[in-house]
Coordinates of C-alpha atoms in Angstrom, one line a residue:
M1 CA -9.8 -38.4 -6.2
P2 CA -11.9 -36.7 -3.5
S3 CA -13.5 -33.3 -5.2
F4 CA -17.1 -32.0 -4.6
T5 CA -18.7 -28.5 -4.4
F6 CA -22.2 -28.7 -3.4
Y7 CA -24.4 -25.4 -3.7
S8 CA -28.4 -24.8 -1.8
S9 CA -30.8 -22.4 -2.0
K10 CA -34.8 -21.5 -1.8
D11 CA -34.2 -18.3 -4.0
N12 CA -30.7 -19.0 -6.7
P13 CA -32.0 -20.8 -9.6
H14 CA -28.6 -20.8 -10.9
L15 CA -26.9 -22.7 -8.7
S16 CA -25.2 -25.3 -11.1
E17 CA -23.9 -21.3 -13.0
L18 CA -21.8 -21.5 -9.5
V19 CA -20.7 -25.0 -10.0
S20 CA -19.7 -24.2 -12.3
K21 CA -17.6 -21.7 -11.6
S22 CA -16.0 -23.3 -9.0
T23 CA -15.0 -26.9 -11.2
D24 CA -11.1 -24.8 -12.6
C25 CA -10.4 -24.9 -8.1
V26 CA -11.4 -28.2 -6.6
V27 CA -9.0 -30.0 -8.9
P28 CA -5.5 -30.1 -9.7
S29 CA -4.7 -28.6 -12.6
M30 CA -4.7 -30.1 -16.4
F31 CA -6.1 -33.8 -13.8
E32 CA -8.6 -36.1 -15.1
G33 CA -11.3 -38.0 -13.8
V34 CA -14.8 -38.4 -13.6
R35 CA -17.0 -35.5 -13.4
G36 CA -21.0 -36.5 -12.2
N37 CA -23.4 -33.8 -10.1
L38 CA -26.9 -34.4 -8.2
K39 CA -29.5 -32.2 -8.1
N40 CA -32.9 -32.0 -7.2
K41 CA -35.2 -28.1 -7.3
C42 CA -32.6 -26.6 -3.7
S43 CA -29.5 -28.1 -4.5
Y44 CA -27.1 -28.3 -6.4
L45 CA -23.7 -31.5 -6.4
N46 CA -20.8 -31.5 -8.9
W47 CA -17.6 -33.7 -8.3
H48 CA -14.7 -35.1 -9.7
S49 CA -12.3 -37.8 -8.6
G50 CA -9.9 -40.1 -10.2
H51 CA -10.9 -43.5 -11.7
Q52 CA -9.1 -45.1 -7.5
A53 CA -11.8 -43.1 -5.8
P54 CA -14.9 -44.6 -4.9
V55 CA -17.7 -42.8 -4.5
E56 CA -21.3 -44.0 -5.1
H57 CA -24.4 -41.7 -4.8
Y58 CA -28.3 -42.9 -5.0
Q59 CA -31.2 -40.5 -4.9
S60 CA -35.0 -41.5 -4.0
S61 CA -38.7 -40.7 -6.5
D62 CA -39.5 -37.0 -4.1
G63 CA -35.8 -36.1 -4.8
S64 CA -34.0 -37.1 -1.9
Y65 CA -30.0 -37.9 -2.4
A66 CA -26.9 -39.1 -0.8
F67 CA -23.3 -39.1 -2.2
L68 CA -20.8 -40.9 0.1
I69 CA -16.9 -40.9 -1.3
G70 CA -14.6 -42.5 0.4
D71 CA -14.7 -46.3 2.2
A72 CA -16.5 -46.0 5.0
I73 CA -16.5 -49.7 7.6
A74 CA -19.2 -49.2 10.4
D75 CA -18.1 -50.2 13.5
T76 CA -20.2 -53.4 14.7
S77 CA -19.4 -55.1 11.6
D78 CA -16.5 -55.0 8.5
D79 CA -19.9 -53.5 6.1
Y80 CA -19.2 -51.1 3.5
L81 CA -21.5 -47.6 3.7
S82 CA -23.6 -48.0 0.5
A83 CA -25.2 -44.5 -1.2
E84 CA -27.9 -46.2 -0.3
E85 CA -27.9 -46.7 2.9
L86 CA -26.2 -44.0 4.1
L87 CA -30.5 -42.2 2.1
T88 CA -31.7 -44.4 3.9
M89 CA -30.2 -44.7 7.7
V90 CA -30.3 -40.0 7.2
T91 CA -34.4 -40.6 6.8
E92 CA -35.3 -42.8 9.1
Q93 CA -34.0 -41.9 12.2
R94 CA -32.4 -37.5 11.0
E95 CA -30.3 -36.4 14.0
Q96 CA -29.9 -40.3 15.4
A97 CA -28.5 -41.2 12.3
E98 CA -24.8 -38.7 13.0
A99 CA -23.8 -40.1 15.9
G100 CA -23.6 -43.5 13.9
L101 CA -22.2 -42.3 11.0
I102 CA -19.4 -41.3 12.6
R103 CA -18.4 -44.0 14.2
H104 CA -17.8 -45.4 10.9
S105 CA -13.8 -45.9 9.8
G106 CA -11.6 -44.7 6.8
F107 CA -11.1 -42.3 4.5
Y108 CA -14.3 -39.9 3.5
A109 CA -17.1 -37.4 3.3
W110 CA -20.6 -38.0 2.8
I111 CA -23.3 -35.0 2.3
V112 CA -27.1 -35.8 2.8
V113 CA -30.4 -33.9 0.4
L114 CA -33.9 -35.0 2.2
A115 CA -36.2 -33.4 -0.2
D116 CA -37.4 -29.3 0.9
D117 CA -36.7 -29.9 4.0
C118 CA -32.5 -30.6 5.5
I119 CA -29.3 -31.4 4.7
Y120 CA -26.5 -33.2 6.3
C121 CA -22.8 -33.1 5.8
G122 CA -19.6 -35.3 7.3
S123 CA -16.7 -36.4 7.1
D124 CA -13.9 -39.6 8.2
P125 CA -13.9 -38.8 12.5
F126 CA -11.0 -37.7 12.3
G127 CA -11.6 -34.8 10.5
F128 CA -8.3 -36.1 7.6
F129 CA -11.6 -35.2 4.2
P130 CA -11.2 -32.1 4.4
I131 CA -15.1 -30.1 3.9
Y132 CA -15.4 -25.9 3.7
Y133 CA -18.5 -24.7 4.1
F134 CA -20.2 -21.0 3.9
Q135 CA -23.7 -19.4 4.9
G136 CA -25.4 -17.2 2.4
K137 CA -28.8 -15.6 3.9
D138 CA -30.2 -18.5 2.1
S139 CA -28.7 -20.8 1.2
L140 CA -25.4 -23.0 2.1
C141 CA -22.4 -23.8 0.0
I142 CA -20.1 -26.4 1.2
S143 CA -16.7 -27.5 -0.9
T144 CA -13.4 -29.5 -0.5
S145 CA -12.1 -26.2 -1.6
L146 CA -11.9 -23.5 -0.5
N147 CA -11.8 -21.6 -3.7
A148 CA -15.0 -23.0 -4.6
L149 CA -17.3 -21.4 -2.4
H150 CA -15.7 -17.9 -4.3
A151 CA -17.7 -17.5 -6.6
H152 CA -20.6 -16.9 -4.2
P153 CA -22.0 -13.6 -4.3
E154 CA -21.8 -12.8 -0.9
Y155 CA -18.9 -14.2 0.3
D156 CA -16.3 -12.1 2.0
A157 CA -12.4 -13.7 0.3
S158 CA -10.7 -11.3 2.4
V159 CA -7.1 -12.4 4.8
D160 CA -8.8 -13.5 8.0
P161 CA -6.2 -12.1 10.0
V162 CA -6.4 -14.7 12.9
G163 CA -6.3 -17.8 11.3
F164 CA -3.9 -16.5 9.7
C165 CA -1.6 -16.0 11.5
R166 CA -3.5 -19.5 12.5
Y167 CA -2.5 -21.6 9.6
I168 CA 1.1 -20.1 9.3
M169 CA 2.8 -21.2 12.8
E170 CA 0.6 -24.6 13.1
N171 CA 1.2 -25.1 9.0
G172 CA -2.6 -26.1 8.4
C173 CA -5.3 -23.9 11.6
S174 CA -6.6 -27.3 13.8
S175 CA -9.8 -24.9 14.5
D176 CA -13.3 -24.2 12.2
R177 CA -10.8 -21.0 10.7
T178 CA -9.1 -19.8 7.7
L179 CA -7.6 -18.0 6.3
E180 CA -10.7 -15.7 4.4
K181 CA -13.2 -14.3 6.5
S182 CA -16.2 -16.2 6.0
G183 CA -14.8 -19.5 5.3
K184 CA -15.1 -22.7 7.1
R185 CA -14.2 -26.0 7.9
L186 CA -15.1 -28.7 9.5
Q187 CA -14.3 -30.0 12.3
I188 CA -12.4 -33.3 13.7
S189 CA -15.6 -35.1 14.9
R190 CA -18.2 -32.9 14.7
T191 CA -21.5 -33.0 11.5
I192 CA -23.2 -30.4 9.6
R193 CA -27.4 -29.8 9.4
Y194 CA -28.6 -27.2 7.7
D195 CA -32.8 -26.5 8.1
L196 CA -34.3 -26.1 4.6
R197 CA -37.0 -24.5 5.4
S198 CA -35.5 -22.7 8.9
G199 CA -31.6 -21.4 7.9
K200 CA -31.1 -22.5 10.1
L201 CA -27.2 -24.6 10.3
T202 CA -25.9 -26.4 12.8
T203 CA -23.2 -28.6 14.0
T204 CA -22.7 -31.5 16.6
Q205 CA -19.4 -32.4 18.1
F206 CA -19.1 -36.2 18.2
P207 CA -16.4 -37.3 21.0
Y208 CA -13.2 -38.3 19.4
P209 CA -12.5 -42.0 18.8
G210 CA -11.1 -44.1 21.5
S211 CA -11.5 -41.0 23.7
L212 CA -14.4 -42.1 25.9
A213 CA -12.7 -46.4 26.7
E214 CA -12.1 -47.6 29.7
K215 CA -8.4 -48.2 30.7
R216 CA -8.2 -52.1 31.9
I217 CA -5.7 -53.5 30.4
H218 CA -2.8 -52.8 32.6
T219 CA 0.2 -56.2 31.7
L220 CA 2.0 -55.8 29.1
E221 CA 1.1 -59.4 28.2
A222 CA -2.4 -58.8 28.6
G223 CA -1.9 -55.4 26.2
I224 CA 0.0 -57.0 23.5
K225 CA -2.7 -60.0 22.4
L226 CA -5.0 -57.0 22.1
A227 CA -2.4 -55.1 20.4
A228 CA -2.2 -57.8 17.9
E229 CA -5.8 -58.8 17.9
A230 CA -7.7 -54.9 17.0
S231 CA -4.3 -53.9 14.6
I232 CA -4.7 -58.1 12.8
K233 CA -8.9 -57.5 12.7
A234 CA -8.3 -53.5 11.7
V235 CA -6.4 -53.9 8.4
K236 CA -8.0 -57.0 7.9
R237 CA -10.8 -54.7 7.4
H238 CA -10.2 -51.7 5.4
T239 CA -8.2 -53.8 2.6
Q240 CA -11.3 -56.1 2.4
R241 CA -11.4 -54.0 -1.5
G242 CA -8.2 -55.7 -1.9
I243 CA -4.3 -53.6 -2.2
D244 CA -3.0 -53.5 -4.7
S245 CA 0.2 -51.0 -3.3
C246 CA 2.0 -50.2 -0.5
M247 CA 3.7 -47.1 0.6
L248 CA 6.8 -48.3 2.9
S249 CA 9.1 -46.4 5.0
G250 CA 11.9 -48.4 6.5
G251 CA 10.2 -47.3 9.9
L252 CA 8.5 -48.7 12.4
D253 CA 5.3 -48.3 10.8
S254 CA 4.5 -49.3 7.3
R255 CA 6.5 -53.1 8.0
Q256 CA 3.6 -53.4 10.3
L257 CA 0.9 -53.3 8.8
L258 CA 2.7 -55.3 5.5
G259 CA 3.6 -57.9 7.4
I260 CA -0.1 -58.4 9.1
A261 CA -1.4 -58.1 5.1
H262 CA 1.1 -59.9 3.4
Q263 CA -0.4 -63.0 6.5
L264 CA -3.4 -62.0 5.4
G265 CA -2.8 -62.9 2.1
H266 CA -2.0 -59.7 -0.1
R267 CA 1.0 -59.3 -2.2
P268 CA 1.2 -55.5 -2.8
V269 CA 3.7 -54.0 -4.8
C270 CA 6.3 -52.2 -2.5
V271 CA 7.3 -48.1 -3.2
T272 CA 9.8 -45.9 -1.1
T273 CA 10.4 -42.8 -2.4
G274 CA 13.6 -41.5 -2.4
T275 CA 17.0 -42.2 -3.9
K276 CA 17.9 -46.2 -3.6
H277 CA 21.1 -45.8 -1.1
T278 CA 19.7 -44.1 1.4
Y279 CA 19.7 -46.5 4.5
E280 CA 15.3 -46.0 4.1
S281 CA 15.2 -47.9 0.7
I282 CA 18.5 -49.9 1.7
N283 CA 15.9 -51.5 4.5
A284 CA 13.0 -51.1 3.0
R285 CA 14.0 -53.3 -0.2
R286 CA 15.1 -56.5 2.1
V287 CA 11.2 -56.4 3.5
A288 CA 10.0 -56.1 0.5
R289 CA 12.8 -59.1 -0.6
N290 CA 12.0 -60.9 2.8
L291 CA 8.5 -61.2 2.0
G292 CA 8.9 -62.1 -1.4
L293 CA 7.4 -59.2 -2.7
K294 CA 8.6 -56.8 -5.5
W295 CA 9.5 -53.6 -3.8
E296 CA 10.3 -50.0 -6.3
C297 CA 12.2 -46.2 -5.8
S298 CA 10.1 -43.5 -6.5
M299 CA 13.8 -41.9 -7.7
N300 CA 12.0 -38.6 -6.1
K301 CA 9.9 -37.9 -9.7
T302 CA 7.7 -36.1 -9.5
E303 CA 5.6 -33.1 -11.1
P304 CA 7.3 -29.6 -12.2
G305 CA 7.9 -27.4 -9.1
Q306 CA 6.0 -24.6 -10.8
K307 CA 2.9 -27.0 -11.9
L308 CA 3.0 -27.8 -7.0
L309 CA 2.4 -24.3 -6.6
D310 CA 0.6 -23.6 -9.2
D311 CA -2.5 -26.3 -7.5
E312 CA -1.3 -25.5 -4.2
M313 CA -3.0 -22.0 -5.2
Y314 CA -5.9 -24.7 -7.3
L315 CA -7.1 -26.7 -3.7
T316 CA -6.7 -24.8 -0.8
S317 CA -6.7 -28.1 1.5
L318 CA -6.6 -28.2 5.4
G319 CA -7.0 -23.8 5.4
G320 CA -6.1 -22.3 2.8
G321 CA -2.6 -22.7 1.0
F322 CA 0.5 -23.8 2.4
N323 CA 1.5 -26.9 3.6
N324 CA 5.0 -28.4 3.7
T325 CA 4.2 -31.7 2.0
P326 CA 3.7 -30.5 -1.3
M327 CA 1.8 -33.2 -3.8
S328 CA 4.7 -35.1 -5.4
W329 CA 3.3 -38.9 -5.8
A330 CA 1.3 -38.4 -9.1
E331 CA 4.5 -39.2 -10.8
I332 CA 5.4 -42.9 -9.7
P333 CA 3.6 -45.1 -12.3
S334 CA 3.9 -48.6 -9.7
I335 CA 1.1 -46.7 -7.9
R336 CA -0.5 -44.1 -9.9
G337 CA -4.4 -45.3 -10.0
S338 CA -3.9 -47.9 -6.9
R339 CA -5.2 -49.1 -3.9
Y340 CA -1.8 -48.0 -1.8
L341 CA -1.6 -49.3 2.3
T342 CA -0.2 -46.8 4.4
G343 CA 1.2 -46.3 8.0
L344 CA 0.7 -43.2 8.1
F345 CA -1.2 -42.0 11.2
F346 CA -0.6 -45.1 12.6
D347 CA 2.6 -43.5 15.2
V348 CA 0.4 -41.7 16.5
L349 CA -2.1 -44.4 17.8
M350 CA 0.6 -46.2 18.6
Y351 CA 3.5 -44.3 20.5
P352 CA 1.6 -41.0 22.2
M353 CA 4.5 -40.9 24.5
D354 CA 8.2 -40.8 25.4
S355 CA 9.3 -41.4 28.8
V356 CA 12.0 -37.9 28.7
G357 CA 8.7 -36.2 27.0
I358 CA 6.9 -36.7 30.7
E359 CA 10.5 -36.0 32.3
E360 CA 10.6 -32.5 30.4
G361 CA 6.4 -31.6 32.5
F362 CA 4.7 -32.0 29.0
C363 CA 1.1 -31.5 30.7
N364 CA 2.4 -27.3 30.0
F365 CA 0.8 -25.3 27.5
S366 CA 4.6 -24.2 26.4
F367 CA 5.7 -28.2 25.8
A368 CA 2.5 -28.4 23.7
Q369 CA 3.6 -25.9 21.9
N370 CA 6.7 -26.5 21.7
S371 CA 6.8 -29.8 20.8
W372 CA 3.8 -30.3 18.2
I373 CA 1.3 -27.2 17.9
H374 CA 4.2 -25.0 16.6
N375 CA 6.6 -26.8 16.0
F376 CA 6.2 -26.9 12.3
G377 CA 5.1 -23.7 10.7
V378 CA 6.0 -20.4 11.3
I379 CA 8.2 -19.5 15.9
P380 CA 5.7 -17.4 16.8
E381 CA 8.7 -16.2 17.9
I382 CA 9.2 -15.2 14.2
L383 CA 6.4 -14.4 12.9
E384 CA 5.6 -11.5 15.6
D385 CA 8.7 -9.7 15.5
L386 CA 7.9 -9.2 11.4
L387 CA 4.7 -8.2 11.2
V388 CA 4.0 -4.7 10.6
N389 CA -0.4 -4.0 9.7
D390 CA -1.8 -3.7 13.9
T391 CA -4.3 -5.9 12.5
F392 CA -2.5 -9.4 11.9
I393 CA -0.2 -7.9 14.9
T394 CA -3.8 -8.4 16.7
G395 CA -4.8 -10.7 14.8
F396 CA -1.2 -12.4 16.3
H397 CA -2.2 -12.3 19.2
Q398 CA -5.7 -13.8 19.6
A399 CA -4.6 -16.4 17.7
I400 CA -2.1 -18.1 20.8
E401 CA -5.0 -17.2 22.9
E402 CA -7.2 -19.3 20.7
V403 CA -4.5 -22.0 20.9
R404 CA -4.2 -21.8 24.2
A405 CA -7.9 -21.6 24.9
E406 CA -8.6 -24.7 23.0
W407 CA -5.4 -26.2 24.4
E408 CA -6.7 -26.5 28.3
A409 CA -9.9 -27.7 26.5
L410 CA -8.9 -30.9 26.0
P411 CA -9.3 -33.0 28.5
S412 CA -7.3 -33.3 32.1
D413 CA -5.4 -36.2 32.0
P414 CA -1.9 -35.0 30.6
I415 CA -1.2 -38.1 28.4
R416 CA -5.1 -37.9 27.0
R417 CA -4.6 -34.7 26.1
Q418 CA -1.3 -35.6 24.8
W419 CA -2.8 -37.8 23.1
Q420 CA -5.6 -35.7 21.3
T421 CA -2.9 -32.7 21.2
V422 CA -0.9 -34.6 18.4
A423 CA -3.7 -35.4 16.1
R424 CA -5.4 -32.2 16.8
Y425 CA -2.4 -29.6 15.7
R426 CA -0.6 -32.1 13.8
A427 CA -1.6 -35.9 12.4
R428 CA -5.0 -33.9 10.7
A429 CA -2.9 -31.4 8.3
H430 CA 0.5 -33.0 7.6
H431 CA -0.9 -36.8 7.2
G432 CA -4.2 -35.4 6.4
Y433 CA -2.5 -33.7 3.7
I434 CA -0.9 -36.7 2.4
S435 CA -3.7 -38.9 2.4
W436 CA -6.1 -35.6 0.6
K437 CA -3.6 -34.4 -2.5
N438 CA -2.4 -37.5 -2.7
A439 CA -5.7 -39.0 -4.0
F440 CA -6.0 -37.4 -6.6
Y441 CA -4.1 -40.2 -7.6
N442 CA -4.3 -43.0 -5.3
W443 CA -6.4 -43.8 -2.9
P444 CA -5.0 -44.3 0.5
I445 CA -5.8 -46.7 2.6
I446 CA -5.3 -46.5 5.6
P447 CA -5.5 -49.2 9.3
A448 CA -4.7 -46.5 11.7
M449 CA -8.7 -44.4 10.9
D450 CA -10.1 -47.3 12.7
V451 CA -12.1 -46.9 15.4
P452 CA -13.0 -50.2 17.5
L453 CA -8.7 -49.6 16.8
H454 CA -8.1 -46.9 18.5
E455 CA -11.6 -47.9 21.1
A456 CA -9.0 -51.1 21.8
I457 CA -5.1 -49.6 21.7
H458 CA -7.1 -47.0 23.7
S459 CA -8.0 -49.2 26.4
I460 CA -4.5 -50.7 26.8
A461 CA -2.1 -48.5 30.2
Y462 CA -0.7 -45.6 29.2
E463 CA 2.8 -46.5 30.4
L464 CA 3.0 -49.3 28.5
M465 CA 3.3 -47.1 24.9
L466 CA 5.6 -44.9 26.7
D467 CA 8.9 -45.6 24.1
R468 CA 7.1 -47.3 21.6
K469 CA 7.5 -50.5 24.0
L470 CA 4.5 -52.2 22.7
Q471 CA 4.6 -51.2 19.2
N472 CA 7.7 -52.9 19.4
E473 CA 6.8 -55.8 21.7
T474 CA 4.0 -57.1 19.7
F475 CA 6.1 -56.4 16.3
M476 CA 8.6 -58.9 18.0
A477 CA 5.6 -61.4 18.9
T478 CA 4.2 -61.1 15.4
S479 CA 6.8 -60.9 12.9
P480 CA 10.3 -62.1 13.8
D481 CA 12.0 -61.8 10.7
L482 CA 10.9 -58.2 9.2
A483 CA 12.0 -56.8 13.3
K484 CA 15.4 -58.5 12.6
I485 CA 15.7 -56.1 9.8
P486 CA 16.8 -52.3 11.0
L487 CA 14.3 -49.9 11.6
V488 CA 15.7 -46.6 10.1
S489 CA 14.2 -43.2 9.2
V490 CA 14.4 -40.0 7.8
S491 CA 16.0 -38.5 10.6
S492 CA 16.8 -42.3 12.3
K493 CA 19.4 -44.4 12.7
P494 CA 19.8 -48.5 11.5
R495 CA 18.4 -50.5 14.2
P496 CA 16.8 -54.0 14.9
L497 CA 15.2 -54.6 17.0
I498 CA 15.7 -58.2 17.2
T499 CA 19.2 -58.2 16.9
T500 CA 20.5 -61.5 15.5
R501 CA 24.6 -63.3 14.6
K502 CA 23.6 -61.8 11.3
T503 CA 22.2 -58.5 11.6
R504 CA 25.6 -57.4 13.6
Y505 CA 26.5 -56.7 9.6
Y506 CA 24.0 -55.1 8.2
R507 CA 25.7 -52.1 9.1
K508 CA 28.4 -52.9 6.8
M509 CA 26.2 -54.4 4.5
E510 CA 24.5 -50.8 4.2
R511 CA 27.8 -49.0 3.8
L512 CA 28.8 -50.7 1.2
E513 CA 25.4 -50.8 -0.5
R514 CA 25.8 -46.7 0.1
R515 CA 28.2 -46.3 -1.7
Y516 CA 27.8 -48.4 -5.2
E517 CA 24.5 -47.1 -5.3
R518 CA 25.8 -43.9 -5.1
L519 CA 28.3 -44.2 -7.3
K520 CA 25.8 -45.4 -10.4
Q521 CA 23.9 -42.1 -10.4
K522 CA 27.0 -40.7 -10.3
C523 CA 27.4 -42.4 -13.7
S524 CA 24.2 -42.1 -15.0
N525 CA 23.6 -38.8 -13.7
G526 CA 27.1 -36.8 -13.6
N527 CA 25.2 -35.6 -10.3
S528 CA 25.5 -37.6 -7.1
K529 CA 23.1 -35.2 -5.2
T530 CA 19.4 -35.5 -6.2
N531 CA 17.0 -33.1 -4.7
T532 CA 14.0 -34.1 -3.6
A533 CA 10.3 -33.2 -4.7
R534 CA 9.6 -30.8 -1.4
T535 CA 12.6 -29.4 -1.5
H536 CA 13.0 -28.5 -5.3
C537 CA 8.6 -27.2 -4.9
W538 CA 10.3 -24.6 -1.4
E539 CA 13.3 -23.9 -3.5
L540 CA 11.4 -22.3 -6.4
A541 CA 8.2 -21.2 -4.1
R542 CA 11.3 -19.4 -2.3
Q543 CA 12.6 -18.1 -5.5
Q544 CA 10.0 -15.8 -6.3
A545 CA 8.3 -15.5 -3.2
I546 CA 11.3 -13.2 -2.8
E547 CA 10.9 -11.7 -5.8
Q548 CA 7.1 -10.8 -5.0
V549 CA 8.1 -9.8 -1.4
D550 CA 7.3 -6.3 -1.8
G551 CA 3.7 -7.2 -2.3
A552 CA 3.3 -8.2 1.1
S553 CA 4.3 -5.5 2.8
D554 CA 1.6 -4.1 4.3
I555 CA 1.4 -7.1 6.3
F556 CA 5.7 -8.3 6.7
D557 CA 8.0 -5.8 7.7
T558 CA 10.2 -7.4 4.0
E559 CA 13.3 -6.0 5.3
K560 CA 13.2 -8.9 8.3
V561 CA 11.9 -11.1 6.1
L562 CA 14.2 -10.9 3.4
K563 CA 17.4 -10.7 6.0
L564 CA 15.7 -14.3 7.6
I565 CA 15.1 -16.6 4.3
H566 CA 18.3 -15.5 3.1
A567 CA 19.6 -16.5 5.8
S568 CA 18.2 -19.9 5.8
Q569 CA 18.9 -20.6 2.2
E570 CA 22.9 -20.3 3.2
N571 CA 22.5 -22.8 6.3
Q572 CA 22.0 -26.1 4.9
Q573 CA 23.1 -28.0 8.0
C574 CA 20.6 -31.3 8.6
N575 CA 20.3 -31.0 13.1
K576 CA 17.0 -31.5 14.4
R577 CA 16.5 -27.6 16.1
N578 CA 17.4 -26.5 11.6
Y579 CA 15.2 -28.5 10.9
R580 CA 12.7 -26.6 12.1
Q581 CA 13.7 -23.9 11.7
K582 CA 13.2 -25.4 8.5
Y583 CA 9.6 -26.2 8.6
S584 CA 8.8 -22.0 10.0
D585 CA 10.9 -20.9 7.1
R586 CA 9.2 -22.3 3.9
L587 CA 5.8 -21.2 5.4
L588 CA 6.9 -18.3 5.8
A589 CA 7.8 -18.2 1.9
G590 CA 4.7 -19.7 0.6
A591 CA 2.2 -17.5 2.9
I592 CA 4.7 -14.7 1.1
Y593 CA 4.0 -16.8 -2.5
W594 CA -0.7 -17.1 -1.9
L595 CA -1.1 -14.1 -0.4
V596 CA 0.8 -12.1 -3.9
N597 CA -1.2 -14.8 -6.0
R598 CA -4.8 -15.9 -4.4
P599 CA -7.4 -16.0 -6.3
V600 CA -10.0 -13.7 -4.7

């Protein structure tokens, strides 16, 4: 799917050789797809994508060219951007074109090279598509993989202590830092402009989608009407090129968007990850049956654990190194090579905060830090205790201060700040990671990445959205039959939004179904316990981290690390506190594995 490497230099005649050295680390191992390249006298671009990935390129007679990967939909119309239009837009409008390009909706990235003049680059306004870059003495390198930049002779691949600490605490650094000293990550809602003649590199910051919207809707009835209209329009815009499948969880987001797509005439195959005996699968299957759609369960199909670990080393996605969710959808036949609808990111848009959070005083940094910024990475207090290297200890404290300064620079309105905190520190690392890594095999259709939708929702009074009130009411108004089927996610119990006489018996039926499916699995496999893809991958990572921990002794207190990892292995209870600790321990094991095995 979506990988490319771009090198530009005024004096280096061996650009294609530098790019060819990077080829193996921009796609998963043994990945097959479509390759191509663009070049002129001062630059060379190479891409490698899956057959399902939308890729366009256009080159003019003077050598200027444009490269576009993904679906980019204009905010003022429903038209998809083409590579030719992209080149014309930048050629004629230059810097003014950047503001227009950043308002396109969808999951995409683009590069424009204007002969021997200027280079422009950007991605979707939510920062999901990873763009790494490095500026040399007389050159610029851009890639979707941090490792690809290693080929440049001026690149310093040594570990950045601040970036390293931020990455493992935040589960993917949200600033422009990466794990390495020379590499940078393009920030959310920013573009790159590089002047080939002067060698000047400029990054321009644009407003986050919806951040400038004025509050004009203050009644629930008006809010429901606007939310319904905007959601339907977003799904219609993003499914113009069709959808083949849908990643259907037991929760609200994917169900709501699937219901809209069904009303618009789409009939995708519905796929739920996990096993058939979970409450999530049982209710997802019930939704598909209600809509007359085919439903399948992935049954935790995944690639071998070692291959997943190797791919983490090849790709170093979203900051380099590890994330809590490995690539796991490549082995699901029903979605492989398809355009799949997903509810990712919709909860971030529709659910800024619950009333309990407000009562706890969420407008302070400590609450944001514990609830979102560091909630999915290594716990800061644990990391500080494990570090023994003075440079990394200093880097740790600088990382905390950087995050605090970034958070304090967010909008002063507490709920608007909360919204951007979740989008910045959670959505890009988690949703962006899932979207990009799995898009090598299946192309994501994400209606929640719609700029007009964000502007519409942000014009609704915040109090109407607390505790998902607006989203629940909108769903019940537009899809009442689906709202009667219990909602359930990995961490919640089944509950219908609309209770009827029939739904009172759902819980008993679900228990019987769970017993039946477990019995079938036990009889067919001889074992009723099934590890998920991520569990299998992380157990292997933890085992190898234990074996290789001495390789990180210059940074960590290895005795404390081993004690912590062994304690985590013994504690298998599932509750919120243990999940928090589990995330922390997984990222710690991943960090050690990365330090010892990373390609340099």
